[in-house]
Amino acid sequence: MDPRFIRNFSIIAHIDHGKSTLADQLLLQTGTITEREFRDQILDDLDVERERGITVKARAVSLRYRYKGQEYELNLVDTPGHVDFHYEVSRSLAACEGALLLVDAFQGVQAQTVANAYAAINGNLTIIPCLNKVDLPVTRIDEVLEEMQTVLGFTDEETLRTSGKSGIGVDDVLQALVERVPCPSGNPTDPLRALVFDSKYDNFRGVMTYIRVMEGTIRPGMKIRFMKGGTNHEVLEVGQFRPNNVKCDELGPGQVGYFVAGIKQLTAVHVGDTVTEAGRIAAEPLPGYKSPQQMVFCGMYPIDATDFEKLREELQKMSLNDASFSFVPETSDALGFGFRCGFLGMLHMEIIQQRLEKEAAIDLIQTAPNVTYELLMMDGAVNRVDNPQDVPVSGNIKEFREPVVKVNFIIPADGIGPIMQLCNDRRGIYKSTEYLGPTRAQIVYELPLAEVIYDMHDKLKSVTRGYGTMDYEIIGFRPADLVKMDILVKGNKVDALATIVHRAQAEKRGRSLCKRLKEEISKHQFEIPIQAALSSRVIARETISALRKNVTAKCYGGDITRKRKLWAKQKEGKKRLKQFGEVEIPQKAFLSVLDTGDD
C-alpha cells in the first residue's frame, strides 16, 4: 500500500481510562470485526488480562477506513496503562507516528497520563488528546479540560470528546487520525529495514516475529537476516493482524504485521533487532530499544523437583514474548533447584507467576522479592547484588548503595498531609508541590525503591480513599546505611528468608518478621527458636513451643515415680527429635519478609 495512505498510532492513558474499550469501538466502526464477533476487550487475549480487566501485553491490529473516497490503513497498537508495563508502551511508541492520549472525564489527569504523554512527546509523536467517558452520569469536563491545559498544554479546541462504551466521537477520532497524524516515510525499493517490536512462540510454526517495516518490502520466499542475532532465514509467510492473523502478499514501508520463517530457536529473535534482506543488507541497523532495567528480583522454585526443565522451557517462551523479564538458574539449601527472575515491578511479577501456574500448570514456591543493590568494595570494585545471599562479609564492603526513584503523586488536596507523612516515614526527600486545580495537587518525592515497590500503592490508596495515583522512574543509586539480616530457624540460616534492611529499622523489622514467622510455621514435636541476626549478633527472637502430648493420661492413682519415668522418657525422645528433626516452612512464611513492620 502507498505509505501516503497509512497511519500508525498508539492509544496511551492511565490504567482503566478506557483504552481497550475505545480500541473495541474503532474495530467495530471500521468493519474490522462484525457485531457477532464483538466482545469487550477483544484485544486482551491473555486469560490473566480478562480476569483482572487490565492490559498486560501491547497488541497490534490493522484497520481499513474510507475517508473522502480514499481507503486508509490505520495500524493501531493498544498499550498497557500500569507503571510496571511502561516498557511495553515505549516499544509500541517506537513503531508509531501518532498517539491518542485518553483522559477520563471524571478522574482527570493521573500520574501515568503524564508519564505516557511525555514518553510520546520525547518520541516526536503527534498527540491527539481525547476526553473519554463523556457519557458517565458524573463528569468534571470543564475542570479536566483545565487540568489538561495546565499539566500537558492541550487546548480545549484540539481535545476530542469520546466514549468507548457508547461509541460517541469515534468517527471524529478516525478523521483526526487521518488529518493530524503524519504518514510514514520510507521507499519500497530501498534495502529492507524492519523493526522487531514483539514476538510469540507458536507450537506448530515456531517463532512468529512482529515487525514494523521502515524501508523496503518483505514478502514470502525472501531470505532475511537479523542484524543483531546474525542469523539467516527464509520467510514462509507474511501477514497482518485484523485482529486475527491474515496472510498478505507483502508488507511495505509503514506497515505493521508479522512473518513466519520456521525459526525454532527461541534465542534467535531479539526485540528491538533489525530485519534486513540477506543478499542486500542495509547500511546500518535501526536504533532499536534501550534495554529495560529489571529492578525487582525473586526466586521461583517448582514444588515438584521434576518440573525444573518444564519451568525452564516456559520461562524461555515468556522471555521471548516479554523482553523486560529475565531469569538465571540458582540453587537454595531450603528449596532446591530453581530460577532467579527479574521483573520491572511487583504487578509484573504477579502476572508472570499467575501465567506460569495457570497456563503452564506448574506449582511454584516464590521467595520474597527484593531490589538490586550496588556494593562498593574495599578494592574499588563495584558489584551489583540482586540476591541477599550474595552479600559478602560486611568488612569487605566500603559503601552500600540502594536504588532511588523519583515518585510523582497526583492526589486530592486534602491528602497532602498524610502522603507527606507516609513518604517521610519511608526516608523520602521532598522535592515539589504543584496545584493542578482547586482540589488536586501533584507532589514529587525521591524515595528508596525498596520502600516503594512492596505496599506503597496500597498505602497511597488507603490514605487518599482511592483517589491518589502514582508513577515512578529510577534516577540512580545512592549510599545508605544498609545491612544484611539473616533469619535462623532452629539455629540454621534459611537463605531464602535473608533480606537487606536499613540499620535504623533492622531491630523493628527483625522483631516483626520473627513474630510473623511464629504465626506461619506450625508447631513440631520439639521447641523451635526463630532468630533475626545481623552477621553474628542476634537482634530478635521468638520461640515456637513444642507440641505436648500428655503421656501420663493413662496413669491414675499410684506412686509419682511412674509418671516421672514417663516424662523422662518423653524428654529423651524430644532431645533426639531436636537433633534430627526438620522444620517445615510453608510458602506464606517466605512472603512474610515483605512485612514492613508498620504494625
XYZ file of N, CA, C and O in Angstrom, residues 36 230 306 314 329 438 531 541:
32
model
N -21.337 -9.702 15.494
C -21.378 -11.060 16.034
C -20.047 -11.418 16.720
O -20.008 -12.111 17.726
N 22.429 -12.069 13.832
C 23.379 -12.588 12.844
C 22.946 -13.896 12.203
O 23.771 -14.627 11.643
N 10.764 -32.464 39.698
C 10.797 -32.975 38.311
C 10.283 -31.937 37.305
O 10.437 -32.100 36.101
N 9.179 -22.995 29.882
C 8.111 -21.984 29.954
C 8.685 -20.583 30.167
O 8.195 -19.611 29.594
N 19.426 -19.667 36.388
C 19.259 -20.765 37.353
C 19.953 -20.442 38.676
O 20.961 -19.740 38.707
N -8.253 23.585 42.013
C -8.566 23.894 43.417
C -8.579 22.663 44.321
O -8.389 22.772 45.527
N 15.245 -16.712 65.025
C 16.080 -15.565 65.374
C 16.369 -14.694 64.141
O 16.505 -15.219 63.030
N 14.199 -12.483 68.777
C 13.961 -13.931 68.901
C 12.524 -14.199 69.305
O 11.945 -13.468 70.108
